[in-house]
PDB file of C-alpha atoms in Angstrom:
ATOM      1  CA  UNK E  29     -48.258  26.040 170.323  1.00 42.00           C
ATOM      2  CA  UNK E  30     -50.782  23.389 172.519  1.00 43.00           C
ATOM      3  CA  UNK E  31     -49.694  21.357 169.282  1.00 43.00           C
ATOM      4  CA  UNK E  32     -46.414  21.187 169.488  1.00 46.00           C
ATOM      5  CA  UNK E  33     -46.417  19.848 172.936  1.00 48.00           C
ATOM      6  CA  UNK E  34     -48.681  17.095 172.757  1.00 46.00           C
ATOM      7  CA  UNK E  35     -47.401  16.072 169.105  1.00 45.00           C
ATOM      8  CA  UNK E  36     -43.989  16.549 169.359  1.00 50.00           C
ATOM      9  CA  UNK E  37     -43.311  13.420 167.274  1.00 48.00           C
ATOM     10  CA  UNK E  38     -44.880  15.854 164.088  1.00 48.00           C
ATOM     11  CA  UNK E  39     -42.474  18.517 164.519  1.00 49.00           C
ATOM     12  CA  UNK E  40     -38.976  16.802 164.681  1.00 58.00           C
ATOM     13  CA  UNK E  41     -36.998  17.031 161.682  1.00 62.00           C
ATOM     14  CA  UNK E  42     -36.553  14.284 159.581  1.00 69.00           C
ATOM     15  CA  UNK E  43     -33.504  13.688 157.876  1.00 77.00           C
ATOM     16  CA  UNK E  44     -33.338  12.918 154.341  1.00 84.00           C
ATOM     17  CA  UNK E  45     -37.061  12.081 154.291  1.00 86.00           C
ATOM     18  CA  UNK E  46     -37.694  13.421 151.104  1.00 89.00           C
ATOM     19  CA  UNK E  47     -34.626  12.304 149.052  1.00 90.00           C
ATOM     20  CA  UNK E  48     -35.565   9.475 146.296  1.00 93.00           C
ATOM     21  CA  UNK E  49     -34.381   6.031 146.949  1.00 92.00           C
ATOM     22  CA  UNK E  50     -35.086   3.121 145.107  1.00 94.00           C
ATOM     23  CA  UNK E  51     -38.105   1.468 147.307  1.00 93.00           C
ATOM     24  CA  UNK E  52     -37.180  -2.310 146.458  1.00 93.00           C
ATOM     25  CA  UNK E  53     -39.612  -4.619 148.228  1.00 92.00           C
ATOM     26  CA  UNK E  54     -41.073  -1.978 150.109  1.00 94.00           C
ATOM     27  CA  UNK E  55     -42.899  -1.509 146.506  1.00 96.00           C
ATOM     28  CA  UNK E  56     -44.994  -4.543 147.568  1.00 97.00           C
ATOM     29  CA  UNK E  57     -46.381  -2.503 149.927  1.00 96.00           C
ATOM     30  CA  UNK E  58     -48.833  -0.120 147.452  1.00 98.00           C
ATOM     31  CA  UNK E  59     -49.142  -4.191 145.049  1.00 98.00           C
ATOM     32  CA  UNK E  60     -51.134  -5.359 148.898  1.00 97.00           C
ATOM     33  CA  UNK E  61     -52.780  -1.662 148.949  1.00 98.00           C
ATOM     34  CA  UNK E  62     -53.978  -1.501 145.136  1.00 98.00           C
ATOM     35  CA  UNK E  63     -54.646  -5.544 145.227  1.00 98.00           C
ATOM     36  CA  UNK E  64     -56.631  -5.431 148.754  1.00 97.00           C
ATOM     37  CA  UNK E  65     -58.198  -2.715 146.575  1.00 97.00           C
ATOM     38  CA  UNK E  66     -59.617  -4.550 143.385  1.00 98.00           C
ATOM     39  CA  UNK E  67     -59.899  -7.971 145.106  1.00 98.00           C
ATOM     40  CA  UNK E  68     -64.162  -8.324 144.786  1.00 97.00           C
ATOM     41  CA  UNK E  69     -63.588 -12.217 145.920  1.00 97.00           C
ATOM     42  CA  UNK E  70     -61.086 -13.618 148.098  1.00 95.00           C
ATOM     43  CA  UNK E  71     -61.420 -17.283 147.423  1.00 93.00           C
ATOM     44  CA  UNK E  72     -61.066 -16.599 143.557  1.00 96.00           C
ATOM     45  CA  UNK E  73     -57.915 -18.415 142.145  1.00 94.00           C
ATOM     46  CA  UNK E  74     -55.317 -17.839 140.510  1.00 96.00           C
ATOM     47  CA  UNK E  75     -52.954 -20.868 138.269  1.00 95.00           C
ATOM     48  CA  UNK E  76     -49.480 -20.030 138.554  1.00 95.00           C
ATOM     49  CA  UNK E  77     -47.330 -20.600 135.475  1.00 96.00           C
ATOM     50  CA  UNK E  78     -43.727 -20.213 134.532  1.00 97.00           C
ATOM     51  CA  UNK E  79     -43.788 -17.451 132.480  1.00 97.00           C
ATOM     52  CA  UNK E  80     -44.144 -15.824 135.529  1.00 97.00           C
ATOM     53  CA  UNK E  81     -41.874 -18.180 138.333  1.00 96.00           C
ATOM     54  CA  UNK E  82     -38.544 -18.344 135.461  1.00 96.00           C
ATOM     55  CA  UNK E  83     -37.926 -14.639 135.099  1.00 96.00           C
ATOM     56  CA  UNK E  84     -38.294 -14.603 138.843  1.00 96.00           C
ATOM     57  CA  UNK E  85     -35.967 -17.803 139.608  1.00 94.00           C
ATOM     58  CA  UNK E  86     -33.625 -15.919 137.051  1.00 94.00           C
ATOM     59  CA  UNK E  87     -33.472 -12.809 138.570  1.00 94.00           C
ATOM     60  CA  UNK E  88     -32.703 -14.268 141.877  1.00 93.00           C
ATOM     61  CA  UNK E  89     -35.902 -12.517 143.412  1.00 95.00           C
ATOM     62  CA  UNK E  90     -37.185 -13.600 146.558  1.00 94.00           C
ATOM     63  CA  UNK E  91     -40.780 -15.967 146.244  1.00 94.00           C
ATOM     64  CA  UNK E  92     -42.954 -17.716 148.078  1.00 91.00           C
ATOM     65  CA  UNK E  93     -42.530 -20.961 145.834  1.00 89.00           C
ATOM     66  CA  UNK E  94     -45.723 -21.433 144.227  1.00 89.00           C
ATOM     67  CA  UNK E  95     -45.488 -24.269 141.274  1.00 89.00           C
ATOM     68  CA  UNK E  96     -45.959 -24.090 137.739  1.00 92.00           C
ATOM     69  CA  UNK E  97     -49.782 -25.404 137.395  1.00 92.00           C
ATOM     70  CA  UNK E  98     -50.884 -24.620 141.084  1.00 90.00           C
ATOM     71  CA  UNK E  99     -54.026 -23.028 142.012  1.00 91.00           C
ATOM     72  CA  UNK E 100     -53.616 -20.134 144.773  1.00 92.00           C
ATOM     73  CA  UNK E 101     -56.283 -18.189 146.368  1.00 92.00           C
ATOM     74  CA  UNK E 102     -56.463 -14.357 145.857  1.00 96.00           C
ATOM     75  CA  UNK E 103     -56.441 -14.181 150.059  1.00 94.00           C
ATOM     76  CA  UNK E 104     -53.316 -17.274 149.949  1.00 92.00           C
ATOM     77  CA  UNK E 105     -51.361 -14.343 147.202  1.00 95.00           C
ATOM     78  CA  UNK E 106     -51.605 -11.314 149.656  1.00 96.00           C
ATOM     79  CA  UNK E 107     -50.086 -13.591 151.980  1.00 94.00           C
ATOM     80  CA  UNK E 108     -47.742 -14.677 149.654  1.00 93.00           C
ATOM     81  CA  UNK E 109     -46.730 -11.925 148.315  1.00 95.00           C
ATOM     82  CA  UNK E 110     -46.123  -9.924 152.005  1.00 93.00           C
ATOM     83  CA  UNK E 111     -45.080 -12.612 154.834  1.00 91.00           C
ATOM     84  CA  UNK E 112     -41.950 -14.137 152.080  1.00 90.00           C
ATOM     85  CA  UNK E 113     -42.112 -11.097 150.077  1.00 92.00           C
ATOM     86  CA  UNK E 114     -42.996 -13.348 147.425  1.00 94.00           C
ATOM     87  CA  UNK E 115     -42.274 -11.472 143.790  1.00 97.00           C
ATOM     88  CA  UNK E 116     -44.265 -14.651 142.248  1.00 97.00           C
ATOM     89  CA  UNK E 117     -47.120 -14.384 143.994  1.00 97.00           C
ATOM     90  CA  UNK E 118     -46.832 -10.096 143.816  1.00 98.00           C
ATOM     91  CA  UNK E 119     -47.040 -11.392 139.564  1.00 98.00           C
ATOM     92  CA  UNK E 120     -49.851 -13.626 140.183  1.00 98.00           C
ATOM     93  CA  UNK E 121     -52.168 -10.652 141.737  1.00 98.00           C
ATOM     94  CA  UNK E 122     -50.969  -8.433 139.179  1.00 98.00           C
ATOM     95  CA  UNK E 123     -51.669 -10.656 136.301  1.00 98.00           C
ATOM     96  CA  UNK E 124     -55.018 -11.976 137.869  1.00 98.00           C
ATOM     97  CA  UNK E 125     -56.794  -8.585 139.072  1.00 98.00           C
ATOM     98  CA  UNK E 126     -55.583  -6.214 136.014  1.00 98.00           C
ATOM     99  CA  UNK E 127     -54.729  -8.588 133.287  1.00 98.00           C
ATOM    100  CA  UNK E 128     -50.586  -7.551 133.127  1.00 98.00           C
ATOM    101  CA  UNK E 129     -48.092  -6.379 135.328  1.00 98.00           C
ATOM    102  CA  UNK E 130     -47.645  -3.125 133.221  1.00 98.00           C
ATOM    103  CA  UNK E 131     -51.597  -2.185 133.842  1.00 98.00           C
ATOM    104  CA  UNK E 132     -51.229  -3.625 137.592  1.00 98.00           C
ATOM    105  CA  UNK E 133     -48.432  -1.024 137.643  1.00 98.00           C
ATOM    106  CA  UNK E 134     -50.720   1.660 136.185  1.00 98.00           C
ATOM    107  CA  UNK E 135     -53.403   1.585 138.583  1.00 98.00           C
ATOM    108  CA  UNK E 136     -50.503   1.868 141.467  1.00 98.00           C
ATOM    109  CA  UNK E 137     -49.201   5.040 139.813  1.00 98.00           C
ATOM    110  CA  UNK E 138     -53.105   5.902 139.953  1.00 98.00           C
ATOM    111  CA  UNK E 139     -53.455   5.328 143.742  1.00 98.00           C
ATOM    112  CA  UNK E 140     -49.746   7.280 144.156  1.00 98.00           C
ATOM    113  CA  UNK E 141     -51.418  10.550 142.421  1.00 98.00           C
ATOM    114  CA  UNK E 142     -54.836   9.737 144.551  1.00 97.00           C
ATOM    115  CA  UNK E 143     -52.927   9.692 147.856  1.00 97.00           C
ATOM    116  CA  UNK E 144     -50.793  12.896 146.759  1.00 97.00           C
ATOM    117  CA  UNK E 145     -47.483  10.981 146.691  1.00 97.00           C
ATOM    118  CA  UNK E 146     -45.298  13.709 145.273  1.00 95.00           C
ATOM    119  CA  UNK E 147     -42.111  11.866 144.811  1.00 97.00           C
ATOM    120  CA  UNK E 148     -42.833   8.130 143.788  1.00 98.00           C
ATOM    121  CA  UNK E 149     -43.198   5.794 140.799  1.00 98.00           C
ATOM    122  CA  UNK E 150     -43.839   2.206 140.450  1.00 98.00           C
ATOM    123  CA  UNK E 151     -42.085   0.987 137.552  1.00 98.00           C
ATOM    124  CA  UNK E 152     -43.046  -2.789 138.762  1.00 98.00           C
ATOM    125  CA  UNK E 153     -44.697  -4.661 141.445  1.00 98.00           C
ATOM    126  CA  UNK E 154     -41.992  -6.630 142.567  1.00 97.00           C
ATOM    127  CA  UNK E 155     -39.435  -3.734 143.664  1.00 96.00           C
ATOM    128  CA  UNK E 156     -36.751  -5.395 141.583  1.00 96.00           C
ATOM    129  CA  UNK E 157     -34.585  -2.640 140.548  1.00 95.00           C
ATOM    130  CA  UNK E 158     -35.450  -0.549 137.934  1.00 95.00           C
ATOM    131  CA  UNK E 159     -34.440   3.452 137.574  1.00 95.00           C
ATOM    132  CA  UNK E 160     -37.987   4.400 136.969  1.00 96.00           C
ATOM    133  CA  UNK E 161     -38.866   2.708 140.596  1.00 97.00           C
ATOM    134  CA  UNK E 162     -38.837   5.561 143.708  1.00 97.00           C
ATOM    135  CA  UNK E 163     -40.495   6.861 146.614  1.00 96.00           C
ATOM    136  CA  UNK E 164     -39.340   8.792 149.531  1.00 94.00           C
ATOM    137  CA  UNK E 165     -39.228   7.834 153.369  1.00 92.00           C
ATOM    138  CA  UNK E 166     -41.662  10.632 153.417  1.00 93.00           C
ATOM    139  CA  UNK E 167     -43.933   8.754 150.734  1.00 95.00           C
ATOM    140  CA  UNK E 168     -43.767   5.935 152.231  1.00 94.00           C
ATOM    141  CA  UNK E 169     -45.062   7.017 155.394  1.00 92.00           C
ATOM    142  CA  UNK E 170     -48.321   8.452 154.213  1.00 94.00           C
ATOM    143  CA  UNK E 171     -48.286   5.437 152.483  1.00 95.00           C
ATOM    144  CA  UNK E 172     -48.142   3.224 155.378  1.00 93.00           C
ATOM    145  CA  UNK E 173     -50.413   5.400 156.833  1.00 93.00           C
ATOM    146  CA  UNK E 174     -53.102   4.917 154.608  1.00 95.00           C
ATOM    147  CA  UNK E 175     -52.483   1.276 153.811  1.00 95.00           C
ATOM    148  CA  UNK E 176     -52.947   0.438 157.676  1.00 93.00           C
ATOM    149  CA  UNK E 177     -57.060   1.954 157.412  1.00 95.00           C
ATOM    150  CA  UNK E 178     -57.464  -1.346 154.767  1.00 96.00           C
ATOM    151  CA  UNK E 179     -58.512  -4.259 157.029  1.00 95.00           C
ATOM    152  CA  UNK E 180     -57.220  -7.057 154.465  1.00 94.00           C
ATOM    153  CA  UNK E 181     -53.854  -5.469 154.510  1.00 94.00           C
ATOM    154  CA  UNK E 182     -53.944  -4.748 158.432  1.00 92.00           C
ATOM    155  CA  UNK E 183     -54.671  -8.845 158.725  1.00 92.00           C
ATOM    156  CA  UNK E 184     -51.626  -9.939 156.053  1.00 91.00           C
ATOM    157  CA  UNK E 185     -49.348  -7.334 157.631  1.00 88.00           C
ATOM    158  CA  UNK E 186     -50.215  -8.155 161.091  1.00 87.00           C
ATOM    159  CA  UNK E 187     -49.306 -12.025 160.781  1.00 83.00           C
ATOM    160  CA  UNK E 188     -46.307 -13.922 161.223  1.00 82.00           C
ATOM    161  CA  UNK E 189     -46.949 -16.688 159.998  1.00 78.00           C
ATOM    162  CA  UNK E 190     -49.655 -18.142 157.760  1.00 81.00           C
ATOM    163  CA  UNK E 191     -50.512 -22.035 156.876  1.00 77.00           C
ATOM    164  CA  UNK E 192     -52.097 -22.714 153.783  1.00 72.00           C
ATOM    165  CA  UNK E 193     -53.114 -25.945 151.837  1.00 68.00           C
ATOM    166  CA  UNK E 194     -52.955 -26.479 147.782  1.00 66.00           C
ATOM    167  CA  UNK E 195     -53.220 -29.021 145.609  1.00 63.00           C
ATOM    168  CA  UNK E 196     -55.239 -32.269 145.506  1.00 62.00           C
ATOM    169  CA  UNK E 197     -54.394 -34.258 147.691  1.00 62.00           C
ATOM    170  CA  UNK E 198     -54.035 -30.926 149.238  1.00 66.00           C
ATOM    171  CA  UNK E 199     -50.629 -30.369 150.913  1.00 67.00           C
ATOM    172  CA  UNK E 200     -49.572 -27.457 153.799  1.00 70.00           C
ATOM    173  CA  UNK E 201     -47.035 -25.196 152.959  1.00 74.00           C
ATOM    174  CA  UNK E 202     -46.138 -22.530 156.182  1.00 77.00           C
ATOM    175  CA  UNK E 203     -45.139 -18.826 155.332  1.00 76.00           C
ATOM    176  CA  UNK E 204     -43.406 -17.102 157.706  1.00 75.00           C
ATOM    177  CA  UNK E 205     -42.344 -13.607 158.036  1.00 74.00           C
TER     178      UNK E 205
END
C-alpha cells in the first residue's frame, strides 16, 4: 500500500517491543507527564525534608541535591526531577501535587489506562526497582509520544542545562543533563 511506502518506519518489526522490562528511571517520564498534568501554579513551592532525601541517600538513588528545609519551585522540581533524574525532587512533586507517593502513583496508573498502555505499572515514581514496576519499549513509545504534545514537559525535556537560585541569600545551583 501508498502507506507502506511513505511510512516505512511503521511497518518494520520491532524486536522484543512488547516484552516487560523493569522501566527504572524511564518511570520519571509518566511522574513529568502526570505532574506537568496537575501543576495549576508553577511558582508554588515545595519544602524539602528528610523523610524524603534519607531513604533516597540510602538507597543510593540518583538526586538533584535539594536540602532538608529548602524551598523549590514546582517549575525548579520538573527540572529537577528530569535533567539529574533527581528521585528527591520526583518525591517532592509527588508529595506536593497528590499528598503521597502511593496516590501520586495512583493517578499515573490512571493516565497508563487513559493512554491505553496495555503492559505497564507504576509501582513508584522514582523507577527504583520494584517487581510491580513495568512497561514495554512499545509502552513507552506511545508514551513518549504523548508526553512530547505537553509544552511544560517539551521545555524540561528539551534543556540541557538549567540554573536555578534558592535560599536567602539566594544561591545558584546548575543542573545539567
Amino acid at each position: 500500500s501508498y502507506l507502506t511506502i511513505l511510512f516505512p518506519m511503521f511497518y518494520r518489526k520491532a524486536r522484543n517491543a512488547k516484552e516487560r522490562a523493569y522501566p527504572a528511571s524511564t518511570t520519571k517520564i509518566m511522574t513529568l507527564l502526570t505532574a506537568a498534568e496537575l501543576i495549576t501554579d508553577f511558582d508554588d513551592t515545595f519544602t524539602m525534608s528528610l523523610e524524603i532525601t534519607d531513604p533516597l541517600f540510602v538507597e543510593g538513588a540518583s538526586v538533584a541535591g535539594y536540602l532538608n528545609g529548602e524551598q523549590v519551585s514546582m517549575t525548579d522540581l520538573l527540572y529537577g526531577m528530569i535533567l539529574p533524574s533527581g528521585a528527591d525532587a520526583a518525591m517532592g512533586l509527588a508529595v506536593k501535587l497528590a499528598g503521597s507517593e502511593e496516590a501520586f502513583v495512583q493517578k499515573m496508573n490512571e493516565k497508563v489506562q487513559e493512554l491505553g498502555l496495555e503492559d505497564t505499572h507504576f509501582d513508584n515514581v522514582t523507577g527504583l526497582h520494584s517487581e510491580n514496576n513495568y512497561s514495554t519499549a512499545y509502552d513507552m513509545a506511545l508514551l513518549a509520544r504523548h508526553a512530547l504534545e505537553n509544552e511544560e514537559f517539551r521545555a524540561a525535556c528539551g534543556s540541557q542545562y538549567a540554573t536555578l537560585f534558592y535560599g536567602n541569600p539566594p544561591y545558584r545551583r546548575t543542573l545539567k543533563n
